[in-house]
Structures are given as structure tokens and as C-alpha cells.
GROMACS .gro file of C-alpha atoms in nm:
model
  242
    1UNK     CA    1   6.995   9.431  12.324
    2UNK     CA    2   6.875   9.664  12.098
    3UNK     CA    3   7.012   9.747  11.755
    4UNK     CA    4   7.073  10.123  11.698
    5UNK     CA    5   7.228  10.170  11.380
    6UNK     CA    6   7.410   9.952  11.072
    7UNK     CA    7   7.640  10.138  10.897
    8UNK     CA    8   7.796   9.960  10.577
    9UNK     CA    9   8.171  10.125  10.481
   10UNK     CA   10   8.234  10.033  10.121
   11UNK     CA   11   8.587   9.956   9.947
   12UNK     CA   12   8.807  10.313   9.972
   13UNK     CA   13   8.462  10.472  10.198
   14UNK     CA   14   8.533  10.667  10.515
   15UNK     CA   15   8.267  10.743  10.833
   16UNK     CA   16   8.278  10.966  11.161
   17UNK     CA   17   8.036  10.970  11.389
   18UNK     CA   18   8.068  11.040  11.772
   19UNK     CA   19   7.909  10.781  12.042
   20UNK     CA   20   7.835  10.735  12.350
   21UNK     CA   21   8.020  10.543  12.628
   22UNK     CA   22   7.824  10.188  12.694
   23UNK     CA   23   7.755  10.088  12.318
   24UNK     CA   24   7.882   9.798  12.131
   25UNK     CA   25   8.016   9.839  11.794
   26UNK     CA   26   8.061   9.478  11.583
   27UNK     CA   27   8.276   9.506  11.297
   28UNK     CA   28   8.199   9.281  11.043
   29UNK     CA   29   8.390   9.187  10.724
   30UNK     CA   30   8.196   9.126  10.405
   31UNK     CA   31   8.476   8.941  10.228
   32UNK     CA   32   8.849   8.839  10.255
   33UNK     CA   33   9.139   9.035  10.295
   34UNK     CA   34   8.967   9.351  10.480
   35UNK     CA   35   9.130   9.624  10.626
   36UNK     CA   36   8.960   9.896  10.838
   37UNK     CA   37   9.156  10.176  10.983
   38UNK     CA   38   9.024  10.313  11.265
   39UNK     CA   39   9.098  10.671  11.489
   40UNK     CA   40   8.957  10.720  11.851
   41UNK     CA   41   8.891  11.088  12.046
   42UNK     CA   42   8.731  11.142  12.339
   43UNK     CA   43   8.417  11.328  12.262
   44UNK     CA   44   8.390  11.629  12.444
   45UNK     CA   45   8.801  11.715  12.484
   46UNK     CA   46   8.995  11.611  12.124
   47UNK     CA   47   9.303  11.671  12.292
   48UNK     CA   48   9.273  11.329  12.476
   49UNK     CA   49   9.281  11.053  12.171
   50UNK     CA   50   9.430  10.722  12.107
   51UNK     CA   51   9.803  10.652  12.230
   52UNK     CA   52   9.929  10.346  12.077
   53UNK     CA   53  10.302  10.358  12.300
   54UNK     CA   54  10.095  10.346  12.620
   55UNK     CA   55   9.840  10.099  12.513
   56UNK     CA   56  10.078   9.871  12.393
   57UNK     CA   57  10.363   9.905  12.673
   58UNK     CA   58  10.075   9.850  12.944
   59UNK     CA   59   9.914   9.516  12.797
   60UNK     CA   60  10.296   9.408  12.719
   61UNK     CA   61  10.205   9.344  12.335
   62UNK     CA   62  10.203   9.457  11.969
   63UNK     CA   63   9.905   9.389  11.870
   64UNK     CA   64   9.542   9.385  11.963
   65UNK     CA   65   9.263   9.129  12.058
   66UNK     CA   66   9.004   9.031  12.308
   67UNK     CA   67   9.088   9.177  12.653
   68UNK     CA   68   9.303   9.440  12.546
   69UNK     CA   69   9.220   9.783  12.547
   70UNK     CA   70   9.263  10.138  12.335
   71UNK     CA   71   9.425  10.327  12.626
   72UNK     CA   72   9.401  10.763  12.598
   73UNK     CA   73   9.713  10.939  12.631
   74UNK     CA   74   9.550  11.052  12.987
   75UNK     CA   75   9.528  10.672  13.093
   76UNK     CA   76   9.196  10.626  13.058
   77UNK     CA   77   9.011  10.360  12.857
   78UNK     CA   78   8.856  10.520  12.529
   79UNK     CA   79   8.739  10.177  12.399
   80UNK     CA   80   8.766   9.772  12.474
   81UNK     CA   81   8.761   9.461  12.242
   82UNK     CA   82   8.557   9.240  12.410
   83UNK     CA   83   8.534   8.973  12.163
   84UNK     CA   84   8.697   8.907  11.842
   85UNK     CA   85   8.709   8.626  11.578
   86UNK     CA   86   9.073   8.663  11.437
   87UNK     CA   87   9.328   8.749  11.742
   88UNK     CA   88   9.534   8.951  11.577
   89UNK     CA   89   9.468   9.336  11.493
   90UNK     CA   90   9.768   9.541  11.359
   91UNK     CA   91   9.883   9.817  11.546
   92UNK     CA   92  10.223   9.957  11.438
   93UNK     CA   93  10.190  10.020  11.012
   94UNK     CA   94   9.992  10.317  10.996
   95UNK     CA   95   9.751  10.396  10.709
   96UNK     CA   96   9.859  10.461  10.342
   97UNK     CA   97   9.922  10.814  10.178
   98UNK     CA   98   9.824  10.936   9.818
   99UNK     CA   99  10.182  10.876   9.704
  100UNK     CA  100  10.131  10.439   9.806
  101UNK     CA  101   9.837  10.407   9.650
  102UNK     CA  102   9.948  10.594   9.349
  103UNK     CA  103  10.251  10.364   9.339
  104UNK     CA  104  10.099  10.052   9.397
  105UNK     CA  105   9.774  10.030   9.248
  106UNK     CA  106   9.804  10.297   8.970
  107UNK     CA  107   9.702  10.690   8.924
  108UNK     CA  108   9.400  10.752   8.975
  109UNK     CA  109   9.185  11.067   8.985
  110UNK     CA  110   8.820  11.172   9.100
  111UNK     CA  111   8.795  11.400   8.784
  112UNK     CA  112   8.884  11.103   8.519
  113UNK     CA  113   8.717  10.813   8.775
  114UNK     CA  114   8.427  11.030   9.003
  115UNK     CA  115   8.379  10.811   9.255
  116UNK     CA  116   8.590  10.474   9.142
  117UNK     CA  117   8.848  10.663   9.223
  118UNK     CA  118   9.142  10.470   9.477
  119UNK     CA  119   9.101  10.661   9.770
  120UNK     CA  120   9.410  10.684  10.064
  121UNK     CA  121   9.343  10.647  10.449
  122UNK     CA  122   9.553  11.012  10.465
  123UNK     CA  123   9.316  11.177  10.247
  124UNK     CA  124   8.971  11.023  10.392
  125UNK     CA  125   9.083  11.100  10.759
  126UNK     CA  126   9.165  11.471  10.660
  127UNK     CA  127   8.803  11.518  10.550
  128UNK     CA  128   8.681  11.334  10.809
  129UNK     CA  129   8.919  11.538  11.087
  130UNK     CA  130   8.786  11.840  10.901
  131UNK     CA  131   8.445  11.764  10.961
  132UNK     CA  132   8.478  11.693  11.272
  133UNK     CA  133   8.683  12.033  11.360
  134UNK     CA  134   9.003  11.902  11.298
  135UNK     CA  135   9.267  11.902  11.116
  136UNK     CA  136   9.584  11.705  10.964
  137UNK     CA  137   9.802  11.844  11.277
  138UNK     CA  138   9.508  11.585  11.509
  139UNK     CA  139   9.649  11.270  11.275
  140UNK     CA  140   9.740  11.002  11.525
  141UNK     CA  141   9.844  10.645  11.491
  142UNK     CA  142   9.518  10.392  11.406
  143UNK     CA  143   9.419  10.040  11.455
  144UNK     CA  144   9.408   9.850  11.159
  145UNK     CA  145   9.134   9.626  11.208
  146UNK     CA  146   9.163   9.253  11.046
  147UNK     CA  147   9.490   9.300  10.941
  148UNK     CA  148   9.778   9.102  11.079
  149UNK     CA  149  10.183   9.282  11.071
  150UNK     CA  150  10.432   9.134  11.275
  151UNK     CA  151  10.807   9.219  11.372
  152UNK     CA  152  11.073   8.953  11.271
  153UNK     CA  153  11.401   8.911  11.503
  154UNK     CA  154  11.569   9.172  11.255
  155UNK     CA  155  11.288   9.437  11.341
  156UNK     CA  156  11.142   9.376  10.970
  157UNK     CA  157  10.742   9.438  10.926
  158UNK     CA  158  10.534   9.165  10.751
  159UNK     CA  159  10.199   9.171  10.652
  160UNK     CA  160  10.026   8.840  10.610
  161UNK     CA  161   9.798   8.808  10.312
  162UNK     CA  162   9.474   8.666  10.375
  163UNK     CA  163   9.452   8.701  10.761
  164UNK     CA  164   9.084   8.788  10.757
  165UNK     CA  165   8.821   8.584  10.627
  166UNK     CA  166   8.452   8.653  10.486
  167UNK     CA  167   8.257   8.669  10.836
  168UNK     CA  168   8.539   8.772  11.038
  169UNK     CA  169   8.417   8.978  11.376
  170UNK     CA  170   8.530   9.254  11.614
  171UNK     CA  171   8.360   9.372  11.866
  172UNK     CA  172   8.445   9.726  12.052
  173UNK     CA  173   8.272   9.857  12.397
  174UNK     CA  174   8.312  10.267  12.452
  175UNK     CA  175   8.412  10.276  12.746
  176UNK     CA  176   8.414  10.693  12.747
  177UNK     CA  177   8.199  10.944  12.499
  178UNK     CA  178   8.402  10.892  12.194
  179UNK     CA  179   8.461  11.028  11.808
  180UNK     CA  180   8.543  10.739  11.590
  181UNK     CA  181   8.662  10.783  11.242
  182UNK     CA  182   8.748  10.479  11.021
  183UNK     CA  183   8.873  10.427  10.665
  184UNK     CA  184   8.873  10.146  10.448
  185UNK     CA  185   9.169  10.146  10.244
  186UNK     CA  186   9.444   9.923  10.184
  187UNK     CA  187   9.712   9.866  10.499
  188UNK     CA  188  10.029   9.983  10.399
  189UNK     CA  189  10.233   9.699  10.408
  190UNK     CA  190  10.051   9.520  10.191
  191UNK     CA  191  10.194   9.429   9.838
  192UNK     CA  192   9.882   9.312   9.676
  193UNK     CA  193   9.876   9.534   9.288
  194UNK     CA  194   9.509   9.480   9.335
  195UNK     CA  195   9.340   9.765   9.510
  196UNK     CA  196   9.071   9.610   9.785
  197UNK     CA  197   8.718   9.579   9.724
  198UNK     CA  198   8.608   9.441  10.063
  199UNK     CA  199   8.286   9.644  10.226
  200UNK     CA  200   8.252   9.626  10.599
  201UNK     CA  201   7.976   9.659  10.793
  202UNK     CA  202   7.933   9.807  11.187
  203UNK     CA  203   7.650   9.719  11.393
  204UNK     CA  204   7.612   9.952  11.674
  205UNK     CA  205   7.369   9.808  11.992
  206UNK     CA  206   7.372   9.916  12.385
  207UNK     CA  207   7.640   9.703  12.545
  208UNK     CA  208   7.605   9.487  12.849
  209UNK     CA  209   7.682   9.640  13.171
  210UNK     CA  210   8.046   9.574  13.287
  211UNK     CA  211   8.057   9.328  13.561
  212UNK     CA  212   8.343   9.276  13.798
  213UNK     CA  213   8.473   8.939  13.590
  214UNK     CA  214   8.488   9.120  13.270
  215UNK     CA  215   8.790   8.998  13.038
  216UNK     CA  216   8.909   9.335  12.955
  217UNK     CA  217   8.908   9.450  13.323
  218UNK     CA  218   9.120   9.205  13.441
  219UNK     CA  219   9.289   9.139  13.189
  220UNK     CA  220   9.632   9.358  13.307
  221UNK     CA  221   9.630   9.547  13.626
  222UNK     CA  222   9.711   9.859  13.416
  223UNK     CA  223   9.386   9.804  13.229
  224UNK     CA  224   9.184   9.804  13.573
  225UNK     CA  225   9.386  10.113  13.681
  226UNK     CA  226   9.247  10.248  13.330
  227UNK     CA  227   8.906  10.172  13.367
  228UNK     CA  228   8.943  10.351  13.748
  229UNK     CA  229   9.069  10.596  13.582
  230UNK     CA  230   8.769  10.687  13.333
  231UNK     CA  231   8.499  10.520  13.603
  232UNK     CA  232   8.599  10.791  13.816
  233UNK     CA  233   8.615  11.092  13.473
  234UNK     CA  234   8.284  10.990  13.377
  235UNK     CA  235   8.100  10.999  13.737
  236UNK     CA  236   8.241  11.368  13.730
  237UNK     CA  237   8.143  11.489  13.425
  238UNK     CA  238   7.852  11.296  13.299
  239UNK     CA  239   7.680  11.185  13.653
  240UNK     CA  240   7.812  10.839  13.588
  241UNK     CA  241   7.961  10.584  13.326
  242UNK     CA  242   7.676  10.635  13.064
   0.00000   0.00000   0.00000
């Protein structure tokens, strides 16, 4: 297995790239507390992206580990977690706008601060979006990777401090030709006054075939339906599933 590319994502840093279907992307934090926010496309057609209703309702969760997957809102499979270290990635908080981060950690501008600066997840995916084509209107809900929120019985969101540890791993399989943009800036729920300084780094290899007993296959009948679903997309429009 071949390593392609490491990318490292400072504190309040922001990436896009597009790749291919078959490549493994580990996500690895660099210290405690991280929290990556992440947006998925399909490559060639933006109009199919990430739907967190339908990836959620399908795998009968709220949150995201190894087997599940990050369903399309054509009900195909855009990307799987094939292996992770924490078991619990938010899914439901969002990512933080300029008005949060002024709030919380202070005002803070690129003209007074250049590049030490506290950047928001709504501002690095515009430029990112932009880049990419895009624009504010193509906003969708994200992942937050190695951060835990969770719903109490009177529908409250909590975020638990501390969920990720230095070392902590998640690994994603495209499944499709994708365009992934992350941000690393604070999750919103979070009530730490301290604004995050935790780099993460992705390591980006060619995956392992998928064989028949793979954990994300199986793991729902909707998520083999899925995989069907963009087995049979890919043969037509690429030749096959790479």
C-alpha cells in the first residue's frame, strides 16, 4: 500500500482537493481536543453531495463510526469509515460562523493578526467552495470528525470535552470520485474560551479492494443497496469502480 500524499491541516487551516474512488484517507490527530469539519461532493456532478437525513435514517443512528457510511442524496455511497479509534463522530452541530468565534474566543482580524487570525468553518468553506466553483448557496451539513455531541431525553445538544485524544485515528474509503473540503476550527457546541490549536494530519494511500465480508457493506442492508447503487454508477461512467 502505497503512500500518495500527507497533508498536515493546522489550527483554523482549511484544504480541498478532489480524489479518486478506491483511496484511503487516515485522519490523524496531533493533539487533544481536535475537531475537523469535513464536506463531501461527488466529483464530476456537485449537485450530488453529502445528505446527513438519509445517512443517518438508513444506518438507524446519530452519529458516525466504523461501518457506517456518508450516503449522497442520490443513495449512493460517497465515502466509508472503515476503521476508527474513537466511535463516536458528530454529525448534527454544524460548523461555527464569524459571529461564534467572535463571541467566544474574542475579535479578531487578519489586518491587526495576518495569519493568527481565529478563523470560522463558514468563512474557510466559502473560499474553499469558491475555489472549487462553488459557492455559499452549495453549504451542506459536515461531519465533525473527533468530536463527540449527543441528544439528551429533552432533545438538548452536549458536547463532551476531551473526546479525542493525541493519536486518535479515522480512516475514510471513497467509494465514488469525490471533492473533499475540510476545516479545522472549533465545533460549535463547544464552550472552551480557548480557541484550538490542534493540527491534523491526512494520509492518503490506495485502499484495499472491497471484498464481499467488508464491515461497511454489510453493515445495514441499506448500505449494501448503496454500494449497488454506486457499483453499478461507476461501471457506467468510469468503466468500473476505480
Amino acid at each position: 500500500m502505497s503512500k500518495i500524499l500527507t497533508k498536515l491541516i493546522p489550527a483554523g487551516g482549511k484544504w480541498s482537493t478532489k480524489i479518486k474512488s478506491g483511496k484511503q484517507l487516515t485522519f490523524t490527530t496531533l493533539g487533544d481536543g481536535a475537531n475537523l469539519s469535513l464536506l463531501l461532493y461527488n466529483a464530476d456532478d456537485t449537485s450530488e453531495r453529502y445528505n446527513m437525513p438519509d445517512t443517518l435514517k438508513a444506518q438507524h443512528t446519530a452519529h458516525l463510526t466504523t461501518g457506517n457510511v456518508l450516503m449522497s442524496d442520490n443513495g449512493r455511497v460517497l465515502a466509508s469509515m472503515i476503521d476508527d479509534s474513537l466511535g463516536w463522530h458528530d454529525t448534527i452541530s454544524g460548523y461555527a460562523t464569524r459571529l461564534m468565534i467572535d463571541e467566544r474566543y474574542g475579535k479578531t482580524t487578519y489586518q491587526e493578526q495576518r495569519n493568527d487570525w481565529y478563523r470560522s468553518g463558514e468563512e474557510n468553506f466559502a473560499v474553499e467552495l469558491f475555489r472549487n466553483g462553488l459557492t455559499n448557496r452549495d453549504l451542506i451539513p459536515v461531519v465533525n470528525l473527533f468530536s463527540k455531541v449527543f441528544c439528551k431525553e429533552d432533545g438538548s445538544l452536549h458536547f463532551k470535552p476531551g473526546h479525542s485524544k493525541k493519536g486518535d485515528t479515522i480512516t475514510l474509503r471513497t467509494e465514488m470520485d469525490v471533492l473533499m473540503i475540510v476545516s479545522n476550527t472549533p465545533n460549535p457546541l463547544d464552550a472552551s474560551s480557548n480557541y484550538p490549536s490542534v493540527p491534523v494530519e491526512i494520509t492518503i494511500t490506495d485502499a484495499a479492494p472491497v471484498e464481499e465480508n467488508d464491515v461497511c457493506v454489510n453493515h445495514r442492508p441499506e448500505n449494501r443497496r448503496a454500494f449497488e447503487n454506486t457499483w453499478d454508477y461507476c461501471l457506467l461512467t468510469k468503466g468500473g469502480t476505480n
